[in-house]
Structure formats: structure tokens, C-alpha cells
Amino acid sequence: MRVFVTGASGWIGSAVTDELLAHGHKVVGLARSEESAAAIEAKGATAHRGDIDDLDSLAAGAAAADAVIHLAFRHDFTDYAGAGRTEHAAVARMLDAIEGGDRPFLVASGLAMGSSGPVLTEDDESPFRGADSMRGGSENLALDRAGRGVRPVALRFAASVHGMSDHGFVARLTEIAKERGASGYIGDGSNRWPAVHRSDAARLVRLALEKAPAGSRVHAVAEEGLRTRDIATAIGDHLGLPTESVAPEDADAHFGWIGRFFGMDAVASSARTRELLGWEPTGPTLFEDIAAGTYAPVDLPE
């Protein structure tokens, strides 16, 4: 298939691009800069210039493809509502561009949502709808097109998609630990985060493209729920720093923007995803990556 990938030069997108190319697909990657375009083309893919604010460029890229994988998102935590509205507009425009052709449309989502039980499953619907909701309600916006000439699939990624060169949540927690001289967790640290290695996440995306039926929700989750206290301890052990509890009322001051996410309890299963796609994670665990020095060499300031 000729696949239009937004975020193709990003953390997850670059691995997805490699995975698709390795399995015979052609990739057209959205590139907002010359640097991004060069990185995409160096892999053997084609660069398509534009960004997620450029709705005409998005529509053109989607319309010319056999499938769309939308991984780009503006992670602006100073204006998260604005980022959601941008996301909503981008997804709506690309869906309009491909409607009627029964083409796959895979959209990145997350697991920070309520569930009907103690563990979030693929059967749990996202509560977020509308441009002003979390991530612009893009998951439901896409899934609502099932049966209307689109094959939408929600890609729900674990809070930590980890691996070498990761600059996401765990990388930021590591930076904060080094800045503070201690590795912190919120409250008693019993809340949990799911995790998945980047290579496993990329393989899941490719399998979802090839196999997932319209309206599917798939969970990129290898480890259902790691206690945040244990994550903080693993970071502290690697850095040679103590681990400390941060009172919930002090979380914003201590952690900044990441505090609102690090305090969530988000246990998620991928049992149905594994059965549906024949997907089994094989990459390192999060704790193995932390211990291996994936996030920080031990170079503490004097």
C-alpha cells in the first residue's frame, strides 16, 4: 500500500516508517522542515511538505494514498486545548479527503481515559468528543466514520513508548530527578502506567494497518501497569539518587506539566489486540531500558 504517515520523522513515526518499508509498503511522510524531509527520504520514503496546520496539504497527502496513519500531534502543554482543536481540524479534513474509498485511517490516541472496570480494555469507548476535549476528540471523530467509506482504527499508545533516544515522559522524569537531586513519585506511588517498547509499537501499527477491521481500538501495551513508585525507584537507582514522595498538592510545582499525567492511574490490557492481530511484544521492558542507560548516562553535576 501507499501509506501517508503524519509524524513520519517523529519518535514513533520513524519506527513505523521503517516497519512499513521493511514489509513492502510505500511511505509518504509529512515533513514540516527540510531536516524532516531529508530524514524521511534517507529511509527510502517520499517526503510530503506541510504540517498539521496546513489542512490543504494534509488533504492532498491523504487523498493520494491507499491508507493514512496519523501520528503527528502538537504537544503544546501551555495550550493543550488549542492543540486539541488543531488535531480535530486535521483529522476531520483528512477523513473528508478519503471518505468513500474504504481506505484505512489509523489515528494515534492514548490511554488516559476512564474504563468500565479496573483495567481499560479495547471495549471501553473514549469519553472525549468534540474539538475542545482531550486530543480534540479525534479517536471518536475517526471511529464515527466506520461504515461511511472509511476503515478507521484507533491506535491507543501506552504512556511510555520507550527505547533509545526516547524524549518523552520517562526522559523528562529523568531530567527532573537530576535537577532535583532525587527521583520523585506522587503520593504513595501506587498509581500505574502501562508501557511498550518502540519496536513493538511500530509492529502493532503495521499489523493494524493490514488486519484491523473498521471501528477497532487496539492497545499498544506490553506491560499493563507499572507502579510510578517503581518507575521512580528504577530511575533513582540508575542515577544513584534517592527516591522520594511528592505530596499531590506539590506535584505541579515539582514536576511541571508532566505532573498531571504522572499522577494518573491508567492500567490497560492488550489481550484483545494480541488475539486480533497476532501481536506479541518482544522488546525490552521499561525497567530494562532504564537500567541499560537508555534515558541518561550517569553524569550528575558536582
XYZ file of N, CA and C in Angstrom, residues 1-189:
567
model
N 0.829 -1.205 0.000
C 0.000 0.000 0.000
C 0.866 1.259 0.000
N 0.339 2.305 -0.570
C 0.949 3.627 -0.474
C 0.321 4.291 0.758
N 1.148 4.531 1.795
C 0.638 4.975 3.090
C 1.125 6.385 3.393
N 0.189 7.277 3.654
C 0.515 8.637 4.067
C 0.649 8.638 5.585
N 1.836 8.986 6.079
C 2.130 8.953 7.510
C 2.436 10.359 8.000
N 1.627 10.867 8.903
C 1.967 12.127 9.558
C 2.809 11.795 10.789
N 3.741 12.679 11.106
C 4.670 12.367 12.192
C 5.705 11.341 11.786
N 5.970 11.215 10.494
C 6.838 10.151 9.981
C 8.281 10.272 10.434
N 8.711 11.469 10.811
C 10.084 11.635 11.279
C 10.161 11.708 12.797
N 9.027 11.491 13.468
C 8.977 11.570 14.915
C 9.398 10.286 15.599
N 9.240 10.273 16.930
C 9.712 9.156 17.747
C 9.054 7.837 17.352
N 7.740 7.795 17.329
C 7.049 6.569 16.923
C 6.998 6.478 15.406
N 6.742 7.599 14.737
C 6.564 7.596 13.292
C 7.768 7.108 12.517
N 8.965 7.432 12.976
C 10.152 6.980 12.247
C 10.291 5.462 12.333
N 9.936 4.889 13.487
C 9.971 3.428 13.617
C 8.870 2.781 12.778
N 7.691 3.410 12.728
C 6.603 2.903 11.891
C 7.006 2.944 10.421
N 7.647 4.032 10.011
C 8.109 4.140 8.624
C 9.052 2.997 8.282
N 10.015 2.724 9.156
C 10.946 1.613 8.924
C 10.197 0.287 8.819
N 9.239 0.072 9.712
C 8.478 -1.172 9.735
C 7.663 -1.345 8.449
N 7.021 -0.287 7.996
C 6.224 -0.371 6.772
C 7.092 -0.651 5.555
N 8.198 0.063 5.452
C 9.093 -0.138 4.313
C 9.657 -1.554 4.299
N 9.978 -2.078 5.481
C 10.550 -3.424 5.567
C 9.560 -4.495 5.133
N 8.274 -4.159 5.131
C 7.242 -5.128 4.754
C 6.578 -4.768 3.424
N 7.282 -4.025 2.595
C 6.856 -3.819 1.219
C 5.896 -2.685 0.960
N 5.559 -1.904 1.966
C 4.667 -0.766 1.756
C 5.469 0.450 1.298
N 4.820 1.345 0.591
C 5.418 2.622 0.209
C 4.944 3.684 1.190
N 5.853 4.518 1.649
C 5.529 5.522 2.652
C 5.723 6.924 2.093
N 4.706 7.747 2.282
C 4.798 9.180 2.003
C 4.669 9.869 3.361
N 5.734 10.505 3.816
C 5.747 11.071 5.147
C 5.590 12.582 5.151
N 4.716 13.078 6.016
C 4.537 14.523 6.163
C 5.803 15.111 6.769
N 6.317 16.166 6.157
C 7.557 16.798 6.617
C 7.347 18.300 6.715
N 7.553 18.848 7.898
C 7.355 20.281 8.091
C 8.639 21.078 7.943
N 9.776 20.426 7.715
C 11.050 21.128 7.576
C 11.937 20.374 6.606
N 12.975 21.046 6.147
C 13.945 20.391 5.270
C 14.631 19.240 5.998
N 14.903 19.435 7.287
C 15.547 18.390 8.078
C 14.671 17.145 8.156
N 13.367 17.346 8.407
C 12.451 16.218 8.464
C 12.340 15.528 7.107
N 12.268 16.325 6.050
C 12.169 15.757 4.704
C 13.390 14.907 4.383
N 14.564 15.399 4.755
C 15.794 14.652 4.490
C 15.822 13.339 5.263
N 15.357 13.370 6.519
C 15.338 12.151 7.332
C 14.384 11.118 6.753
N 13.234 11.575 6.270
C 12.254 10.664 5.671
C 12.801 10.054 4.382
N 13.387 10.885 3.540
C 13.890 10.395 2.252
C 15.104 9.497 2.421
N 15.894 9.717 3.484
C 17.056 8.865 3.736
C 16.647 7.425 4.033
N 15.426 7.233 4.486
C 14.925 5.899 4.776
C 14.417 5.188 3.525
N 14.260 5.948 2.423
C 13.698 5.372 1.216
C 12.226 5.683 1.033
N 11.701 6.595 1.867
C 10.321 7.040 1.742
C 10.280 8.353 0.964
N 9.076 8.827 0.696
C 8.878 10.089 -0.016
C 8.390 11.142 0.965
N 8.971 12.335 0.891
C 8.558 13.428 1.774
C 7.439 14.232 1.123
N 6.463 14.597 1.944
C 5.348 15.446 1.515
C 5.368 16.670 2.419
N 5.670 17.831 1.864
C 5.847 19.019 2.687
C 4.522 19.563 3.206
N 4.543 19.970 4.489
C 3.370 20.532 5.134
C 3.439 20.269 6.632
N 2.418 20.672 7.361
C 2.319 20.347 8.783
C 0.845 20.222 9.149
N 0.561 19.958 10.417
C -0.823 19.664 10.775
C -1.712 20.901 10.805
N -1.128 22.075 10.639
C -1.935 23.286 10.474
C -2.319 23.519 9.019
N -1.613 22.872 8.113
C -1.813 23.063 6.681
C -2.842 22.040 6.192
N -4.108 22.384 6.309
C -5.170 21.422 6.031
C -5.212 21.007 4.568
N -4.902 21.919 3.672
C -4.905 21.565 2.248
C -3.820 20.534 1.944
N -2.643 20.704 2.554
C -1.555 19.748 2.353
C -1.928 18.387 2.917
N -2.549 18.374 4.089
C -2.982 17.109 4.683
C -3.993 16.403 3.788
N -4.957 17.145 3.288
C -5.982 16.563 2.431
C -5.378 15.983 1.158
N -4.424 16.698 0.583
C -3.789 16.222 -0.644
C -3.006 14.941 -0.392
N -2.266 14.908 0.710
C -1.494 13.717 1.029
C -2.388 12.516 1.282
N -3.477 12.735 2.005
C -4.405 11.649 2.296
C -5.097 11.152 1.034
N -5.557 12.073 0.215
C -6.323 11.707 -0.977
C -5.503 10.874 -1.953
N -4.184 11.098 -1.989
C -3.326 10.395 -2.944
C -2.841 9.046 -2.420
N -3.225 8.686 -1.196
C -2.715 7.463 -0.574
C -3.765 6.364 -0.543
N -3.284 5.125 -0.331
C -4.175 3.987 -0.136
C -4.604 3.864 1.320
N -3.858 4.503 2.213
C -4.151 4.443 3.643
C -3.471 5.629 4.318
N -3.991 6.002 5.491
C -3.430 7.100 6.276
C -3.130 6.603 7.687
N -1.940 6.932 8.175
C -1.592 6.689 9.576
C -1.251 8.047 10.175
N -2.106 8.525 11.059
C -1.948 9.863 11.631
C -1.330 9.757 13.020
N -0.049 10.090 13.103
C 0.702 10.002 14.356
C 1.129 11.367 14.882
N 1.058 12.394 14.058
C 1.509 13.722 14.482
C 0.537 14.318 15.488
N 1.090 15.048 16.445
C 0.276 15.788 17.412
C 1.134 16.910 17.963
N 0.532 18.079 18.115
C 1.281 19.215 18.655
C 1.234 19.141 20.182
N 2.316 18.689 20.782
C 2.374 18.530 22.239
C 2.693 19.870 22.899
N 1.731 20.763 22.829
C 1.883 22.088 23.430
C 1.140 22.103 24.758
N 1.865 21.877 25.847
C 1.214 21.769 27.146
C 0.903 23.133 27.744
N 1.339 24.200 27.085
C 0.932 25.539 27.517
C -0.411 25.920 26.904
N -0.794 25.266 25.825
C -2.095 25.494 25.187
C -2.616 24.159 24.684
N -2.916 23.257 25.624
C -3.328 21.913 25.243
C -4.684 21.919 24.562
N -5.567 22.849 24.967
C -6.878 22.946 24.315
C -6.716 23.363 22.858
N -5.812 24.298 22.612
C -5.552 24.724 21.239
C -4.973 23.598 20.403
N -4.085 22.799 21.019
C -3.527 21.648 20.311
C -4.625 20.659 19.942
N -5.605 20.503 20.827
C -6.728 19.611 20.546
C -7.574 20.103 19.390
N -7.794 21.396 19.331
C -8.582 21.944 18.220
C -7.851 21.768 16.895
N -6.536 21.934 16.919
C -5.744 21.696 15.712
C -5.864 20.240 15.276
N -5.801 19.339 16.238
C -5.914 17.910 15.953
C -7.276 17.577 15.344
N -8.323 18.119 15.927
C -9.676 17.857 15.439
C -9.819 18.292 13.981
N -9.339 19.494 13.676
C -9.457 20.016 12.316
C -8.657 19.170 11.330
N -7.460 18.741 11.743
C -6.612 17.948 10.853
C -7.246 16.599 10.546
N -7.752 15.927 11.582
C -8.364 14.608 11.385
C -9.622 14.723 10.529
N -10.440 15.723 10.801
C -11.668 15.900 10.022
C -11.357 16.108 8.542
N -10.339 16.919 8.267
C -10.015 17.215 6.865
C -9.493 15.976 6.134
N -8.654 15.193 6.796
C -8.132 14.000 6.139
C -9.231 12.955 5.943
N -10.125 12.820 6.929
C -11.233 11.882 6.767
C -12.124 12.276 5.592
N -12.397 13.552 5.462
C -13.199 14.032 4.330
C -12.530 13.693 3.003
N -11.189 13.766 2.993
C -10.446 13.552 1.754
C -10.483 12.103 1.281
N -10.662 11.153 2.211
C -10.614 9.737 1.818
C -11.967 9.045 1.910
N -12.979 9.712 2.418
C -14.274 9.060 2.606
C -14.818 8.546 1.275
N -15.323 7.322 1.322
C -15.910 6.720 0.131
C -15.033 5.687 -0.526
N -13.783 5.614 -0.109
C -12.877 4.658 -0.749
C -12.556 3.444 0.092
N -13.194 3.333 1.280
C -12.939 2.209 2.199
C -11.457 2.055 2.524
N -10.786 3.192 2.627
C -9.353 3.163 2.931
C -9.103 3.188 4.435
N -8.037 2.516 4.896
C -7.717 2.543 6.327
C -7.310 3.952 6.776
N -7.778 4.328 7.961
C -7.374 5.578 8.596
C -7.045 5.249 10.047
N -5.760 5.208 10.366
C -5.303 4.881 11.705
C -4.927 6.170 12.421
N -5.484 6.384 13.614
C -5.252 7.631 14.339
C -4.674 7.338 15.713
N -3.601 8.047 16.056
C -2.966 7.878 17.358
C -3.859 8.425 18.461
N -3.958 7.659 19.531
C -4.717 8.067 20.694
C -3.930 7.654 21.925
N -4.545 7.777 23.096
C -3.858 7.421 24.326
C -4.758 6.627 25.237
N -4.261 6.354 26.441
C -4.974 5.512 27.389
C -5.407 6.265 28.633
N -5.307 7.595 28.601
C -5.696 8.411 29.753
C -7.194 8.699 29.684
N -7.973 7.687 30.020
C -9.434 7.827 29.950
C -10.055 6.868 30.952
N -11.311 7.059 31.259
C -11.992 6.180 32.195
C -12.283 4.826 31.576
N -12.502 3.828 32.448
C -12.840 2.493 31.969
C -14.050 1.978 32.734
N -14.662 0.935 32.219
C -15.829 0.356 32.864
C -15.442 -0.607 33.985
N -14.166 -0.884 34.127
C -13.672 -1.781 35.168
C -12.320 -1.320 35.665
N -11.635 -2.158 36.422
C -10.328 -1.758 36.962
C -9.230 -1.655 35.908
N -9.455 -2.282 34.763
C -8.463 -2.273 33.681
C -9.139 -1.790 32.396
N -8.521 -0.824 31.729
C -9.049 -0.323 30.460
C -8.844 -1.379 29.384
N -9.903 -1.699 28.659
C -9.801 -2.657 27.557
C -10.205 -1.985 26.252
N -10.026 -2.721 25.186
C -10.369 -2.222 23.865
C -11.868 -2.007 23.702
N -12.668 -2.575 24.571
C -14.117 -2.379 24.502
C -14.556 -1.048 25.113
N -13.700 -0.433 25.897
C -14.049 0.832 26.546
C -13.974 1.977 25.546
N -15.086 2.665 25.372
C -15.118 3.801 24.462
C -14.424 5.002 25.085
N -13.825 5.812 24.260
C -13.261 7.077 24.738
C -14.397 8.017 25.119
N -14.270 8.720 26.256
C -15.310 9.671 26.642
C -15.144 11.033 25.972
N -14.095 11.185 25.193
C -13.756 12.503 24.665
C -14.361 12.714 23.281
N -15.178 13.752 23.188
C -15.812 14.113 21.924
C -15.752 15.623 21.749
N -15.566 16.038 20.514
C -15.566 17.461 20.220
C -14.180 18.066 20.222
N -14.043 19.171 19.529
C -12.747 19.815 19.331
C -12.120 20.308 20.615
N -12.926 20.597 21.634
C -12.384 21.133 22.882
C -12.086 20.061 23.924
N -12.213 18.798 23.562
C -11.927 17.718 24.504
C -10.488 17.229 24.319
N -10.081 16.252 25.131
C -8.727 15.702 25.077
C -8.378 15.247 23.661
N -7.225 15.720 23.181
C -6.753 15.411 21.823
C -7.805 15.712 20.763
N -8.650 16.702 21.042
C -9.653 17.115 20.073
C -10.715 16.069 19.795
N -10.835 15.069 20.677
C -11.827 14.015 20.440
C -11.571 13.251 19.158
N -10.310 13.203 18.725
C -10.013 12.664 17.390
C -10.290 11.171 17.270
N -10.172 10.426 18.377
C -10.453 8.987 18.293
C -11.904 8.750 17.884
N -12.832 9.372 18.597
C -14.246 9.180 18.262
C -14.603 9.823 16.924
N -13.960 10.928 16.612
C -14.194 11.573 15.324
C -13.902 10.598 14.190
N -12.798 9.849 14.329
C -12.441 8.877 13.300
C -13.346 7.646 13.345
N -13.546 7.090 14.538
C -14.327 5.852 14.634
C -15.770 6.037 14.197
N -16.282 7.247 14.332
C -17.653 7.521 13.887
C -17.811 7.404 12.377
N -16.692 7.386 11.642
C -16.778 7.246 10.186
C -16.855 5.786 9.743
N -16.741 4.843 10.658
C -16.867 3.429 10.275
C -18.217 3.209 9.601
N -18.203 2.521 8.488
C -19.429 2.297 7.751
C -19.767 3.415 6.788
N -18.892 4.422 6.725
C -19.129 5.551 5.814
C -18.002 5.658 4.786
N -17.507 4.507 4.348
C -16.481 4.517 3.312
C -15.093 4.767 3.831
N -14.867 4.530 5.139
C -13.545 4.653 5.739
C -13.353 3.457 6.668
N -12.119 2.975 6.792
C -11.817 1.916 7.766
C -10.994 2.514 8.903
N -11.648 3.151 9.879
C -10.895 3.809 10.954
C -10.459 2.826 12.038
N -9.278 3.079 12.584
C -8.724 2.271 13.671
C -8.070 3.228 14.661
N -8.377 3.065 15.953
C -7.761 3.881 16.995
C -6.535 3.162 17.538
N -5.396 3.836 17.466
C -4.135 3.310 17.994
C -3.917 3.920 19.369
N -4.191 3.156 20.409
C -4.031 3.666 21.771
C -2.646 3.276 22.301
N -1.770 4.261 22.409
C -0.402 4.006 22.845
C -0.264 4.123 24.354
N 0.569 3.271 24.926
C 0.882 3.336 26.348
C 1.519 4.677 26.686
N 1.421 5.060 27.967
C 2.014 6.331 28.411
C 3.497 6.383 28.114
N 4.173 5.266 28.291
C 5.598 5.202 27.964
C 5.808 4.310 26.751
N 6.148 4.939 25.624
C 6.639 4.201 24.459
C 8.152 4.416 24.509
N 8.860 3.429 25.031
C 10.252 3.642 25.435
C 11.237 3.026 24.462
N 12.488 3.413 24.615
C 13.561 2.922 23.771
C 14.636 3.978 23.624
N 15.754 3.600 23.015
C 16.872 4.519 22.843
C 16.445 5.764 22.078
N 16.847 6.918 22.578
C 16.543 8.241 22.024
C 15.150 8.743 22.355
N 14.412 8.019 23.204
C 13.111 8.498 23.659
C 13.281 9.834 24.371
N 12.443 10.810 23.996
C 12.493 12.120 24.655
C 11.146 12.443 25.301
N 10.379 11.406 25.625
C 9.035 11.591 26.164
C 8.979 11.639 27.674
N 7.943 11.015 28.229
C 7.643 11.152 29.657
C 8.785 10.677 30.558
N 9.312 9.480 30.312
C 10.340 8.944 31.206
C 11.632 9.742 31.074
N 11.922 10.218 29.886
C 13.087 11.082 29.712
C 12.943 12.353 30.536
N 11.744 12.931 30.530
C 11.522 14.150 31.318
C 11.599 13.862 32.811
N 11.049 12.730 33.262
C 11.150 12.362 34.672
C 12.613 12.197 35.087
N 13.414 11.669 34.190
C 14.839 11.505 34.475
C 15.522 12.863 34.591
N 15.181 13.782 33.707
C 15.750 15.131 33.773
C 15.378 15.819 35.090
N 14.119 15.665 35.494
C 13.663 16.292 36.738
C 14.399 15.701 37.932
N 14.607 14.391 37.922
C 15.336 13.747 39.016
C 16.751 14.310 39.125
N 17.396 14.501 38.002
C 18.751 15.052 38.020
C 18.755 16.507 38.494
N 17.747 17.263 38.078
C 17.650 18.663 38.505
C 17.382 18.780 40.001
N 16.564 17.874 40.533
C 16.120 17.952 41.929
C 17.040 17.212 42.891
N 17.858 16.331 42.345
C 18.728 15.545 43.217
C 18.026 14.370 43.869
N 16.839 14.054 43.431
C 16.073 12.913 43.927
C 15.034 12.542 42.876
N 14.698 11.252 42.821
C 13.717 10.765 41.857
C 12.362 10.688 42.550
N 11.410 11.474 42.069
C 10.140 11.608 42.770
C 8.992 10.830 42.167
N 8.018 10.533 43.018
C 6.730 9.986 42.615
C 5.672 10.729 43.425
N 4.423 10.630 43.022
C 3.353 11.409 43.653
C 2.598 10.562 44.663
N 2.422 11.123 45.851
C 1.685 10.411 46.896
C 2.394 9.143 47.304
N 1.630 8.026 47.348
C 2.267 6.758 47.713
C 2.812 6.008 46.496
N 2.639 6.600 45.311
C 3.205 5.997 44.102
C 2.562 4.694 43.690
